[in-house]
Short mmCIF file of C-alpha atoms in Angstrom, two decimals:
data_model
loop_
_atom_site.label_atom_id
_atom_site.label_comp_id
_atom_site.label_asym_id
_atom_site.label_seq_id
_atom_site.Cartn_x
_atom_site.Cartn_y
_atom_site.Cartn_z
CA MET A 1 -5.36 4.95 -14.65
CA THR A 2 -8.94 5.37 -13.58
CA PRO A 3 -9.71 7.64 -10.62
CA ALA A 4 -10.46 4.54 -8.53
CA ALA A 5 -7.07 3.02 -9.40
CA GLN A 6 -5.33 6.29 -8.62
CA LEU A 7 -7.03 6.41 -5.23
CA GLN A 8 -5.94 2.83 -4.49
CA LEU A 9 -2.36 3.80 -5.35
CA ALA A 10 -2.52 6.82 -3.08
CA ARG A 11 -3.91 4.70 -0.24
CA LEU A 12 -1.18 2.11 -0.78
CA LEU A 13 1.51 4.80 -0.62
CA GLN A 14 -0.09 5.97 2.63
CA LEU A 15 0.14 2.46 4.12
CA ALA A 16 3.79 2.10 3.06
CA SER A 17 4.82 5.58 4.17
CA PRO A 18 7.35 6.13 6.99
CA ALA A 19 4.80 8.70 8.23
CA LEU A 20 2.46 5.88 9.26
CA PRO A 21 2.18 6.49 13.03
CA VAL A 22 3.20 3.03 14.27
CA GLY A 23 6.76 3.70 15.42
CA ALA A 24 8.46 1.35 12.94
CA TYR A 25 11.55 3.57 12.90
CA THR A 26 12.28 2.66 16.54
CA TYR A 27 12.92 -1.02 15.70
CA SER A 28 15.87 -2.66 13.94
CA GLN A 29 14.78 -6.34 14.28
CA GLY A 30 18.17 -7.52 15.47
CA LEU A 31 20.15 -5.54 12.90
CA GLU A 32 21.63 -3.36 15.63
CA TRP A 33 23.08 -6.42 17.37
CA ALA A 34 24.42 -7.70 14.04
CA VAL A 35 26.31 -4.39 13.79
CA GLU A 36 27.52 -4.66 17.40
CA SER A 37 28.82 -8.19 16.78
CA GLY A 38 30.61 -7.24 13.55
CA VAL A 39 28.43 -9.32 11.23
CA ILE A 40 27.31 -6.05 9.62
CA ARG A 41 30.17 -3.61 9.23
CA ASP A 42 29.73 -1.87 5.88
CA GLU A 43 27.41 -1.38 2.91
CA ALA A 44 28.04 -4.82 1.44
CA THR A 45 27.39 -6.76 4.64
CA ALA A 46 24.32 -4.67 5.44
CA GLY A 47 22.90 -5.38 1.99
CA ARG A 48 23.60 -9.10 2.32
CA TRP A 49 21.96 -9.30 5.76
CA ILE A 50 18.79 -7.48 4.69
CA ALA A 51 18.46 -9.28 1.35
CA ASP A 52 18.99 -12.72 2.92
CA LEU A 53 16.41 -12.00 5.60
CA MET A 54 13.91 -10.85 2.99
CA GLN A 55 14.50 -13.92 0.85
CA HIS A 56 14.60 -16.59 3.55
CA GLY A 57 12.44 -15.10 6.32
CA ILE A 58 10.16 -12.15 5.59
CA GLY A 59 9.48 -13.24 2.03
CA ARG A 60 8.79 -16.87 2.95
CA PHE A 61 6.60 -16.32 6.01
CA GLU A 62 5.46 -12.78 6.73
CA ALA A 63 4.67 -11.89 3.11
CA PRO A 64 2.64 -15.04 2.29
CA LEU A 65 0.87 -14.72 5.64
CA LEU A 66 -0.02 -11.14 4.70
CA ALA A 67 -1.43 -12.39 1.39
CA ALA A 68 -3.51 -15.01 3.23
CA LEU A 69 -4.75 -12.34 5.63
CA MET A 70 -5.83 -10.11 2.75
CA ALA A 71 -7.73 -13.01 1.20
CA ALA A 72 -9.40 -13.78 4.53
CA TRP A 73 -10.37 -10.12 5.04
CA ALA A 74 -11.73 -9.89 1.48
CA GLY A 75 -13.76 -13.06 2.01
CA GLY A 76 -15.04 -12.09 5.45
CA ASN A 77 -13.44 -15.20 6.99
CA THR A 78 -13.09 -14.06 10.60
CA GLY A 79 -11.95 -17.46 11.85
CA GLU A 80 -9.05 -17.51 9.39
CA ILE A 81 -8.11 -13.94 10.31
CA LEU A 82 -7.93 -14.80 14.02
CA GLU A 83 -5.99 -18.00 13.34
CA LEU A 84 -3.41 -16.19 11.20
CA ASN A 85 -3.10 -13.45 13.80
CA ASP A 86 -2.32 -16.03 16.48
CA GLU A 87 0.08 -17.83 14.16
CA PHE A 88 2.05 -14.67 13.50
CA LEU A 89 2.25 -13.80 17.20
CA ALA A 90 3.48 -17.32 17.95
CA SER A 91 6.14 -17.05 15.25
CA ARG A 92 7.98 -14.17 16.98
CA GLU A 93 11.25 -15.66 18.23
CA SER A 94 12.10 -13.11 20.91
CA ALA A 95 10.31 -10.96 23.47
CA GLU A 96 11.31 -7.79 21.62
CA LEU A 97 9.99 -9.04 18.27
CA ARG A 98 6.68 -9.99 19.86
CA ALA A 99 6.42 -6.67 21.67
CA GLU A 100 7.19 -4.89 18.38
CA THR A 101 4.33 -6.40 16.39
CA VAL A 102 1.90 -6.02 19.32
CA GLN A 103 2.80 -2.35 19.79
CA MET A 104 2.59 -1.63 16.06
CA GLY A 105 -0.66 -3.59 15.82
CA PHE A 106 -2.09 -1.57 18.70
CA SER A 107 -1.13 1.64 16.92
CA MET A 108 -2.70 0.46 13.66
CA ARG A 109 -5.89 -0.49 15.51
CA ARG A 110 -6.06 3.01 16.97
CA LEU A 111 -5.48 4.45 13.49
CA LEU A 112 -8.61 2.65 12.28
CA HIS A 113 -10.66 5.07 14.36
CA ASP A 114 -8.45 8.11 13.81
CA LEU A 115 -8.86 7.86 10.02
CA ARG A 116 -12.66 8.29 10.37
CA ASP A 117 -13.20 6.11 7.29
CA ASN A 118 -16.48 4.21 7.30
CA SER A 119 -15.06 1.57 4.97
CA LEU A 120 -12.80 0.42 7.82
CA ALA A 121 -15.63 -0.16 10.31
CA GLY A 122 -15.69 -3.91 9.71
CA VAL A 123 -11.95 -4.19 10.29
CA ALA A 124 -12.23 -2.25 13.54
CA GLN A 125 -15.13 -4.41 14.73
CA THR A 126 -13.11 -7.60 14.14
CA VAL A 127 -9.85 -6.54 15.80
CA GLU A 128 -11.26 -4.44 18.65
CA PRO A 129 -11.99 -7.39 21.00
CA LEU A 130 -8.55 -9.00 20.51
CA PRO A 131 -6.27 -8.73 23.55
CA GLU A 132 -3.28 -8.63 21.18
CA VAL A 133 -3.33 -7.92 17.47
CA ALA A 134 -0.34 -8.31 15.17
CA PHE A 135 0.69 -5.47 12.87
CA PRO A 136 0.20 -7.46 9.61
CA THR A 137 -3.35 -8.38 10.68
CA VAL A 138 -4.57 -4.80 10.80
CA TRP A 139 -2.42 -3.68 7.87
CA ALA A 140 -3.90 -6.41 5.67
CA GLY A 141 -7.41 -5.53 6.84
CA ILE A 142 -7.03 -1.91 5.80
CA ALA A 143 -5.45 -2.88 2.47
CA ALA A 144 -8.31 -5.28 1.73
CA ALA A 145 -10.96 -2.73 2.76
CA TRP A 146 -9.40 -0.20 0.43
CA ARG A 147 -9.48 -2.83 -2.37
CA ILE A 148 -5.75 -2.68 -3.00
CA ASP A 149 -4.38 -5.35 -5.34
CA PRO A 150 -2.69 -8.08 -3.23
CA GLU A 151 0.48 -8.18 -5.32
CA ALA A 152 0.85 -4.41 -5.09
CA ALA A 153 0.14 -4.56 -1.35
CA ILE A 154 2.81 -7.19 -0.70
CA THR A 155 5.30 -5.26 -2.86
CA ALA A 156 4.66 -2.11 -0.82
CA TYR A 157 4.79 -4.01 2.48
CA LEU A 158 8.19 -5.50 1.59
CA TRP A 159 9.44 -2.12 0.43
CA SER A 160 8.38 -0.50 3.70
CA TRP A 161 10.14 -3.23 5.68
CA ALA A 162 13.31 -2.96 3.57
CA GLU A 163 13.34 0.83 3.84
CA ASN A 164 13.11 0.62 7.61
CA GLN A 165 15.99 -1.88 7.71
CA VAL A 166 18.14 0.36 5.53
CA MET A 167 17.39 3.37 7.69
CA ALA A 168 18.42 1.36 10.76
CA ALA A 169 21.68 0.42 9.01
CA LEU A 170 22.35 4.06 8.12
CA LYS A 171 22.18 4.96 11.80
CA ALA A 172 23.82 1.91 13.36
CA VAL A 173 26.76 1.09 11.04
CA PRO A 174 26.74 4.05 10.17
CA LEU A 175 26.37 4.47 6.40
CA GLY A 176 25.97 7.50 4.17
CA GLN A 177 22.83 8.52 2.33
CA ALA A 178 24.19 7.43 -1.06
CA ALA A 179 24.95 3.97 0.33
CA GLY A 180 21.38 3.80 1.58
CA GLN A 181 20.03 4.61 -1.85
CA ARG A 182 22.22 1.96 -3.45
CA LEU A 183 20.95 -0.59 -0.96
CA LEU A 184 17.33 0.38 -1.62
CA ALA A 185 17.85 0.22 -5.38
CA GLU A 186 19.17 -3.34 -5.13
CA LEU A 187 16.50 -4.44 -2.67
CA GLY A 188 13.86 -2.81 -4.85
CA ARG A 189 15.08 -4.91 -7.76
CA GLN A 190 14.50 -8.08 -5.72
CA ILE A 191 11.15 -7.18 -4.18
CA PRO A 192 8.81 -7.83 -7.18
CA ALA A 193 9.94 -11.45 -7.51
CA ALA A 194 9.65 -11.91 -3.74
CA ALA A 195 6.08 -10.57 -3.82
CA VAL A 196 5.04 -12.89 -6.66
CA HIS A 197 6.65 -15.85 -4.90
CA ALA A 198 4.83 -15.01 -1.65
CA LEU A 199 1.46 -14.97 -3.43
CA LYS A 200 2.06 -18.44 -4.89
CA LEU A 201 3.67 -20.10 -1.86
CA PRO A 202 1.37 -22.71 -0.29
CA LYS A 203 1.00 -22.63 3.48
CA THR A 204 2.75 -25.98 3.81
CA GLU A 205 5.91 -24.30 2.50
CA TRP A 206 5.86 -21.18 4.68
CA SER A 207 9.03 -20.93 6.72
CA ASN A 208 10.66 -18.38 9.02
CA PHE A 209 13.65 -20.60 9.84
CA THR A 210 16.34 -17.95 10.14
CA PRO A 211 18.50 -18.92 13.14
CA ALA A 212 20.97 -16.01 12.88
CA PHE A 213 18.07 -13.57 12.83
CA ALA A 214 16.50 -15.18 15.90
CA ILE A 215 19.82 -15.12 17.78
CA ALA A 216 20.42 -11.47 16.86
CA CYS A 217 16.95 -10.50 18.09
CA ALA A 218 17.38 -12.39 21.36
CA ARG A 219 20.86 -11.00 22.07
CA HIS A 220 19.73 -7.47 21.35
CA GLU A 221 17.58 -7.70 24.48
CA THR A 222 20.72 -7.57 26.65
CA GLN A 223 22.81 -5.28 24.44
CA TYR A 224 24.21 -2.51 26.62
CA SER A 225 24.38 0.44 24.23
CA ARG A 226 21.62 0.69 21.66
CA LEU A 227 19.45 3.06 19.65
CA PHE A 228 16.57 0.71 18.78
CA ARG A 229 13.91 -1.21 20.67
CA SER A 230 14.53 -4.49 18.84
#
């Protein structure tokens, strides 16, 4: 690898790291309610829930939207960036899901300044005036500014999401560390194909129709005992 490629890899690992200061670990995206209701009760059911959501929801809407955002950022298409940001905000099925992406987007926008990286100035200038910015909007802007390959970026984005879901399952079910690693190994096997599919999926075929996920997220809002914010 060239030094430039090595730097891009390091930057991508930074974006996908649990150390990214956006508070992702505080959200379960309805998984905690799925545990409360008995839909998720062990390693097998946790793996099925996360994999199905990745295949039918995240991989068919959020991932292709992220790819479109990266293309818009790379092409300097501000109108498309704003339209996709609004589309993602409108796609959040529950108050908690919407609050999650707005809070994480706010934290990513603040990180743009905290990084003190001049290459991110254009991203900051675009998102600064927005009253609400979605997490994928800023994430994609940084990835594009750092010239990260879109397929690698989507792969890392899906991995970060899956890792957060597994960590939520470890706490909520609960599961052991070895079970978590088995789940991540299986999800990791599925992620490359999901990333390639997301890159090729035309906008007319994007879909986040996942009724059980939407119900879980909505019911979590009134769940009495909980660890997570969504």
